[in-house]
Amino acid sequence: EAILYDGSYDKLMRDRMFEVILQREKVKSKQGTLAGFPGRKLGSRVNKEELPLPSRVLNAEQSNTSVLYDSQYFFKLYRSPEEGKNPELEIIKALSENTSFQNFPVYAGSLEFRDGTKEGMPLGILVDFVPNEGNAWDFTHSAIERYFDRILENKEQLAAAFSGREGGVVEAIGEEKMQELLGPFFVEMIRLLAQRTAEMHLALASVKNKKEFAEEPFSLLYQKSLYQSFRTLIKQSLSQMKSSKKKLEGASGKLLDEIIKNENLLLSTIKATLEKKKIHTSKIRVHGDYHLGQVLFTGKDFIIIDFEGEPTRSLTARQLKYCPFKDLAGMLRSFHYAIYMAQFENKSRIPGSGEFLQPWLEAWYKSVYNIFLESYLATAGNASFI
């Protein structure tokens, strides 16, 4: 009889992983070699007399295992390692060694397995630990709760301002009042998050000395291939909607009907955008899976994390270059999800508030959308990828 357990929960195992990285060791076996690669300054920053550093496995729900070493270093152990270049390792190393961008966890080292015949298999990355107050999703969720509270506290006054007026909520109460309801600090932080997003893209585009990071132009051939992939995606999605509609009733069914009847409009819009004129922009390396959960909030700034890309896609697909608006779309969708998820939770907290709050959901999203996009474009300026 025996007990099988996760090696990352063994302190000796955690100590040894850090040691292999720090000492640039190679641990050989019949299957291959486990190799450690320290970052440029790791050796000078670690006092060897203080080793082994205290360590613990973090409880965050994710697809990898996270280890914290003495509140100084964060080690991510990949639970589904693949042969080839890991996009997170590539991007964090490139940003650390080739740019002045600071709003990400700086590269400190990595662990890799090699069997001598194939490409190496990255097993984990060591970065500087960044003290934080949770992620941007939690920060946004708290801001939305306060937004709902402000609206319900001023229910009568806002209802009077909105009644009998044409247009949306923001047009009725004015931009200044809307920003007051959003919360001045939240508005300031959304601008800052957009600024940091643009700075990340500018930094990624600035890495000229590596072929895998060099900017690439949009070609007409690429635009046509994009059109074909979007066309396939739209047709597949609408096919799923048509088969799902049978199971839905009421408002949800009507909403699907509205989308389904616009199939030709969706297809013709994408065709006109991608097939008629050449788009003068460039493709760069991007985050690839950008949303509120991939950003840490420090209390006054944001740190962008998790550069692995979409986990369901292959390593090759995650290493491709894209228009950075892919990241913007991901973040804006995350904001949209946040406001509607908060309303769903709020229904049980404050019964009867749902109907009154309904028009304020899209007003929140449109305001945040505009604030984020304006700040991003102001920071990116006339960058080649715009």
Coordinates of C-alpha atoms in Angstrom, one line a residue:
E1 CA 0.0 0.0 0.0
A2 CA 1.1 3.5 -0.7
I3 CA -0.1 7.1 -1.0
L4 CA 0.2 8.9 -4.3
Y5 CA 0.3 12.7 -3.9
D6 CA 1.2 15.9 -5.8
G7 CA 5.0 16.6 -5.7
S8 CA 4.4 20.3 -5.5
Y9 CA 3.1 19.9 -1.9
D10 CA 6.4 18.4 -0.9
K11 CA 8.7 21.1 0.5
L12 CA 11.9 19.2 -0.5
M13 CA 10.6 19.1 -4.1
R14 CA 9.8 22.9 -4.1
D15 CA 13.3 23.6 -2.6
R16 CA 14.9 21.5 -5.3
M17 CA 13.0 23.1 -8.2
F18 CA 14.2 26.6 -7.1
E19 CA 17.7 25.3 -6.6
V20 CA 17.9 23.8 -10.1
I21 CA 16.8 27.1 -11.6
L22 CA 19.1 29.2 -9.4
Q23 CA 22.2 27.0 -10.0
R24 CA 21.6 26.5 -13.7
E25 CA 21.7 22.7 -13.0
K26 CA 21.0 19.8 -15.3
V27 CA 19.4 16.8 -13.7
K28 CA 19.8 13.7 -16.0
S29 CA 17.8 10.6 -16.2
K30 CA 17.2 7.8 -18.7
Q31 CA 14.3 9.7 -20.2
G32 CA 16.1 13.0 -20.6
T33 CA 17.4 16.1 -18.8
L34 CA 15.7 18.6 -16.4
A35 CA 17.4 21.9 -16.9
G36 CA 17.2 25.2 -15.0
F37 CA 17.7 28.6 -16.5
P38 CA 18.1 31.6 -14.1
G39 CA 17.2 35.1 -15.2
R40 CA 20.1 37.6 -15.6
K41 CA 20.0 39.0 -12.1
L42 CA 18.6 36.1 -10.1
G43 CA 22.0 34.9 -8.7
S44 CA 22.9 38.4 -7.4
R45 CA 19.5 38.8 -5.7
V46 CA 19.3 35.5 -3.8
N47 CA 21.4 35.1 -0.7
K48 CA 22.5 31.4 -0.9
E49 CA 23.0 31.4 2.9
E50 CA 19.2 32.0 3.3
L51 CA 18.3 28.9 1.2
P52 CA 16.0 27.1 1.1
L53 CA 13.4 29.9 0.9
P54 CA 10.1 29.4 2.7
S55 CA 7.5 28.3 0.1
R56 CA 3.9 27.4 -0.2
V57 CA 1.4 26.3 -2.9
L58 CA -1.3 28.9 -3.6
N59 CA -4.9 28.0 -3.6
A60 CA -6.0 29.9 -6.7
E61 CA -8.3 28.0 -9.0
Q62 CA -6.5 27.6 -12.3
S63 CA -5.1 25.1 -14.7
N64 CA -1.5 25.3 -13.4
T65 CA 0.1 25.1 -9.9
S66 CA 1.4 28.3 -8.3
V67 CA 4.1 28.3 -5.7
L68 CA 5.1 31.4 -3.7
Y69 CA 8.8 31.6 -2.5
D70 CA 9.2 33.9 0.5
S71 CA 6.8 36.5 -1.0
Q72 CA 9.6 37.3 -3.4
Y73 CA 9.2 34.9 -6.3
F74 CA 6.2 33.3 -8.0
F75 CA 6.6 30.0 -9.7
K76 CA 4.0 28.7 -12.2
L77 CA 4.3 24.9 -12.8
Y78 CA 2.6 24.0 -16.1
R79 CA 0.2 21.1 -15.6
S80 CA -0.2 20.4 -19.3
P81 CA 3.3 20.9 -20.7
E82 CA 3.9 20.8 -24.4
E83 CA 6.9 20.5 -26.6
G84 CA 7.9 23.8 -28.2
K85 CA 8.1 27.4 -27.3
N86 CA 5.7 28.5 -24.5
P87 CA 4.2 31.9 -25.5
E88 CA 4.2 33.1 -21.8
L89 CA 7.8 32.3 -21.4
E90 CA 8.7 33.9 -24.7
I91 CA 6.7 37.1 -24.0
I92 CA 7.8 37.6 -20.4
K93 CA 11.4 37.0 -21.2
A94 CA 11.3 39.4 -24.2
L95 CA 9.5 42.2 -22.2
S96 CA 12.0 41.7 -19.3
E97 CA 15.2 41.8 -21.5
N98 CA 14.3 44.1 -24.4
T99 CA 11.8 46.8 -23.1
S100 CA 11.3 49.3 -20.4
F101 CA 7.6 48.2 -19.8
Q102 CA 7.2 47.5 -16.1
N103 CA 3.5 46.4 -15.6
F104 CA 4.0 42.7 -15.7
P105 CA 5.8 40.1 -13.5
V106 CA 9.5 40.3 -14.5
Y107 CA 11.3 37.1 -15.6
A108 CA 13.5 35.4 -13.0
G109 CA 14.0 31.9 -14.4
S110 CA 12.5 28.8 -15.9
L111 CA 12.5 25.0 -15.8
E112 CA 12.6 22.9 -18.9
F113 CA 12.7 19.2 -19.9
R114 CA 14.8 18.0 -22.8
D115 CA 15.1 14.5 -24.2
G116 CA 17.9 15.2 -26.8
T117 CA 15.8 14.5 -29.9
K118 CA 12.9 16.9 -29.8
E119 CA 12.3 20.6 -28.9
G120 CA 12.5 21.4 -25.2
M121 CA 9.3 21.2 -23.1
P122 CA 8.9 24.2 -20.7
L123 CA 7.8 22.9 -17.3
G124 CA 7.5 26.2 -15.4
I125 CA 8.4 29.9 -15.1
L126 CA 9.7 31.8 -12.2
V127 CA 8.9 35.6 -12.0
D128 CA 9.1 38.4 -9.4
F129 CA 6.1 38.3 -7.1
V130 CA 3.9 41.3 -7.3
P131 CA 1.9 42.2 -4.1
N132 CA -1.7 42.9 -5.1
E133 CA -5.3 43.3 -3.8
G134 CA -6.8 40.7 -6.1
N135 CA -7.5 40.9 -9.8
A136 CA -9.3 43.5 -12.0
W137 CA -12.4 41.3 -12.1
D138 CA -12.8 41.6 -8.3
F139 CA -12.1 45.4 -8.5
T140 CA -14.7 45.9 -11.2
H141 CA -17.2 43.7 -9.5
S142 CA -16.9 45.9 -6.3
A143 CA -17.2 49.1 -8.4
I144 CA -20.4 47.8 -10.1
E145 CA -22.0 47.0 -6.7
R146 CA -21.3 50.6 -5.6
Y147 CA -22.7 51.8 -9.0
F148 CA -26.0 49.9 -8.3
D149 CA -26.1 51.3 -4.8
R150 CA -25.8 54.9 -6.0
I151 CA -28.5 54.4 -8.6
L152 CA -30.9 52.8 -6.1
E153 CA -30.2 55.5 -3.5
N154 CA -31.1 58.2 -6.1
K155 CA -33.9 56.2 -7.7
E156 CA -36.6 58.9 -7.7
Q157 CA -34.3 61.7 -8.9
L158 CA -32.9 59.5 -11.7
A159 CA -36.3 58.2 -12.8
A160 CA -37.5 61.8 -13.1
A161 CA -34.5 62.8 -15.2
F162 CA -35.0 59.8 -17.5
S163 CA -38.8 59.9 -18.0
G164 CA -40.2 61.2 -21.2
R165 CA -36.8 61.8 -22.8
E166 CA -35.6 60.3 -26.0
G167 CA -32.2 58.6 -26.3
G168 CA -30.4 56.5 -23.7
V169 CA -29.7 57.0 -20.0
V170 CA -26.4 58.9 -20.5
E171 CA -28.0 61.4 -22.9
A172 CA -30.8 62.0 -20.3
I173 CA -28.5 62.6 -17.2
G174 CA -25.4 63.8 -18.9
E175 CA -21.8 62.5 -19.0
E176 CA -20.7 64.3 -15.8
K177 CA -23.5 62.7 -13.8
M178 CA -22.8 59.3 -15.3
Q179 CA -19.2 59.4 -14.3
E180 CA -20.3 60.4 -10.8
L181 CA -22.4 57.3 -10.7
L182 CA -19.6 55.1 -12.0
G183 CA -17.3 56.5 -9.3
P184 CA -14.4 59.0 -10.1
F185 CA -11.7 56.5 -8.8
F186 CA -13.1 53.7 -11.0
V187 CA -13.2 56.0 -14.1
E188 CA -9.5 56.9 -13.4
M189 CA -8.5 53.3 -13.0
I190 CA -10.3 52.2 -16.3
R191 CA -8.3 55.0 -18.1
L192 CA -5.1 53.6 -16.5
L193 CA -5.9 50.0 -17.4
A194 CA -6.4 51.1 -21.0
Q195 CA -3.1 53.0 -20.9
R196 CA -1.3 50.0 -19.5
T197 CA -2.8 47.8 -22.3
A198 CA -1.6 50.2 -25.0
E199 CA 1.9 50.3 -23.3
M200 CA 2.0 46.5 -23.4
H201 CA 1.3 46.5 -27.1
L202 CA 3.8 49.3 -27.8
A203 CA 6.4 47.3 -25.8
L204 CA 5.6 44.1 -27.7
A205 CA 5.9 45.9 -31.0
S206 CA 9.2 47.5 -30.0
V207 CA 11.1 44.1 -29.8
K208 CA 12.8 44.3 -33.2
N209 CA 15.8 42.0 -32.6
K210 CA 13.7 38.8 -32.5
K211 CA 12.1 37.4 -35.6
E212 CA 9.2 35.9 -33.6
F213 CA 8.3 39.4 -32.3
A214 CA 9.0 41.5 -35.5
E215 CA 5.9 43.3 -36.8
E216 CA 4.2 41.9 -39.9
P217 CA 2.0 43.8 -42.3
F218 CA -1.6 42.9 -43.0
S219 CA -1.6 41.5 -46.6
L220 CA -4.7 41.1 -48.8
L221 CA -4.1 37.3 -48.7
Y222 CA -4.2 37.5 -44.8
Q223 CA -7.4 39.6 -44.9
K224 CA -9.0 37.0 -47.2
S225 CA -8.1 34.2 -44.9
L226 CA -9.5 36.2 -41.9
Y227 CA -12.7 36.7 -43.8
Q228 CA -13.0 32.9 -44.5
S229 CA -12.3 32.0 -40.8
F230 CA -14.9 34.6 -39.6
R231 CA -17.4 33.4 -42.2
T232 CA -17.0 29.8 -41.0
L233 CA -17.3 30.9 -37.3
I234 CA -20.5 32.9 -38.0
K235 CA -22.1 30.0 -39.9
Q236 CA -21.2 27.5 -37.2
S237 CA -22.4 29.8 -34.4
L238 CA -25.7 30.5 -36.2
S239 CA -26.2 26.8 -36.8
Q240 CA -25.8 26.1 -33.1
M241 CA -28.3 29.0 -32.3
K242 CA -30.9 27.5 -34.7
S243 CA -30.7 24.1 -33.1
S244 CA -30.7 25.6 -29.5
K245 CA -33.7 27.8 -30.2
K246 CA -36.1 24.8 -29.9
K247 CA -35.1 24.6 -26.2
L248 CA -35.7 28.3 -25.5
E249 CA -38.8 30.2 -24.8
G250 CA -39.8 33.9 -24.3
A251 CA -37.2 36.7 -24.5
S252 CA -34.2 34.4 -25.1
G253 CA -35.9 32.8 -28.1
K254 CA -36.8 36.2 -29.5
L255 CA -33.2 37.4 -29.0
L256 CA -31.9 34.5 -31.0
D257 CA -34.4 35.2 -33.8
E258 CA -33.1 38.8 -34.0
I259 CA -29.5 37.5 -34.3
I260 CA -30.3 34.7 -36.8
K261 CA -32.2 37.0 -39.2
N262 CA -29.1 39.3 -39.4
E263 CA -26.9 36.5 -40.8
N264 CA -26.5 38.1 -44.2
L265 CA -25.8 41.5 -42.6
L266 CA -23.0 40.0 -40.5
L267 CA -21.5 38.2 -43.5
S268 CA -21.7 41.2 -45.8
T269 CA -20.2 43.6 -43.2
I270 CA -17.2 41.3 -42.7
K271 CA -16.8 40.8 -46.4
A272 CA -16.9 44.5 -47.1
T273 CA -14.4 45.2 -44.3
L274 CA -11.8 42.5 -45.2
E275 CA -12.2 41.9 -49.0
K276 CA -12.7 45.3 -50.6
K277 CA -9.9 47.5 -49.3
K278 CA -6.4 46.8 -48.0
I279 CA -6.1 47.5 -44.2
H280 CA -3.0 49.5 -43.5
T281 CA -1.9 48.2 -40.2
S282 CA 0.5 45.6 -38.8
K283 CA 0.2 42.4 -36.8
I284 CA 2.2 42.0 -33.6
R285 CA 2.5 39.5 -30.7
V286 CA -0.4 40.0 -28.3
H287 CA -1.6 38.8 -24.9
G288 CA -4.0 36.5 -26.6
D289 CA -6.4 35.7 -23.7
Y290 CA -6.9 39.2 -22.3
H291 CA -9.7 39.8 -19.8
L292 CA -10.2 41.2 -16.3
G293 CA -9.1 38.0 -14.7
Q294 CA -5.7 38.3 -16.3
V295 CA -4.8 41.6 -14.6
L296 CA -3.8 42.1 -11.0
F297 CA -4.9 45.3 -9.1
T298 CA -2.2 46.7 -6.7
G299 CA -4.5 49.3 -5.2
K300 CA -3.3 52.1 -7.5
D301 CA -2.1 50.4 -10.7
F302 CA -2.4 47.2 -12.8
I303 CA -0.1 44.3 -13.5
I304 CA -0.8 42.2 -16.6
I305 CA -0.3 38.4 -16.1
D306 CA -0.8 35.0 -17.8
F307 CA 0.6 35.4 -21.3
E308 CA -0.1 31.8 -22.2
G309 CA -2.8 32.6 -24.7
E310 CA -6.1 30.7 -25.0
P311 CA -5.4 27.3 -23.3
T312 CA -7.7 25.4 -25.7
R313 CA -5.6 26.4 -28.7
S314 CA -2.3 24.8 -29.9
L315 CA 1.1 26.4 -29.0
T316 CA 1.6 27.2 -32.7
A317 CA -1.7 29.1 -32.9
R318 CA -0.9 31.0 -29.7
Q319 CA 2.5 32.1 -31.1
L320 CA 0.9 33.8 -34.1
K321 CA 0.8 37.6 -34.6
Y322 CA -2.5 39.3 -34.5
C323 CA -4.1 42.8 -34.7
P324 CA -3.9 43.9 -31.0
F325 CA -7.6 44.8 -31.2
K326 CA -8.1 41.1 -30.4
D327 CA -6.9 41.9 -26.9
L328 CA -9.2 45.0 -26.7
A329 CA -12.2 43.0 -27.8
G330 CA -11.4 40.4 -25.1
M331 CA -11.3 43.1 -22.4
L332 CA -14.4 44.9 -23.6
R333 CA -16.3 41.5 -23.7
S334 CA -15.1 41.0 -20.1
F335 CA -16.5 44.3 -19.0
H336 CA -19.9 43.4 -20.7
Y337 CA -19.9 40.1 -18.9
A338 CA -19.0 41.7 -15.6
I339 CA -22.0 44.2 -15.6
Y340 CA -24.6 41.5 -16.6
M341 CA -23.2 39.0 -14.2
A342 CA -23.4 41.5 -11.4
Q343 CA -27.0 42.3 -12.2
F344 CA -27.8 38.5 -12.2
E345 CA -26.3 38.3 -8.6
N346 CA -28.0 41.6 -7.6
K347 CA -31.5 40.2 -8.3
S348 CA -31.3 37.9 -5.3
R349 CA -29.6 40.5 -3.1
I350 CA -32.2 43.3 -3.8
P351 CA -35.5 41.7 -5.1
G352 CA -37.4 43.9 -7.5
S353 CA -34.4 46.0 -8.5
G354 CA -33.9 44.2 -11.8
E355 CA -36.4 46.0 -14.0
F356 CA -35.3 49.5 -12.8
L357 CA -31.6 48.7 -13.3
Q358 CA -32.1 47.3 -16.8
P359 CA -31.4 50.4 -18.8
W360 CA -28.4 51.3 -16.5
L361 CA -26.6 48.1 -17.5
E362 CA -25.9 49.1 -21.1
A363 CA -25.3 52.7 -20.0
W364 CA -22.5 51.4 -17.7
Y365 CA -21.0 49.3 -20.5
K366 CA -21.1 52.0 -23.1
S367 CA -19.5 54.5 -20.8
V368 CA -16.7 52.1 -19.7
Y369 CA -16.3 51.1 -23.4
N370 CA -15.8 54.7 -24.4
I371 CA -13.5 55.6 -21.5
F372 CA -11.3 52.5 -22.2
L373 CA -11.1 52.9 -25.9
E374 CA -10.4 56.7 -25.8
S375 CA -7.6 56.2 -23.3
Y376 CA -6.1 53.3 -25.3
L377 CA -6.0 55.2 -28.5
A378 CA -4.6 58.3 -26.8
T379 CA -1.7 56.3 -25.5
A380 CA -1.1 54.2 -28.6
G381 CA -1.1 57.4 -30.7
N382 CA -0.1 56.8 -34.3
A383 CA 1.5 53.3 -33.7
S384 CA 1.8 51.2 -36.8
F385 CA -0.6 48.6 -35.4
I386 CA -3.5 51.1 -35.1

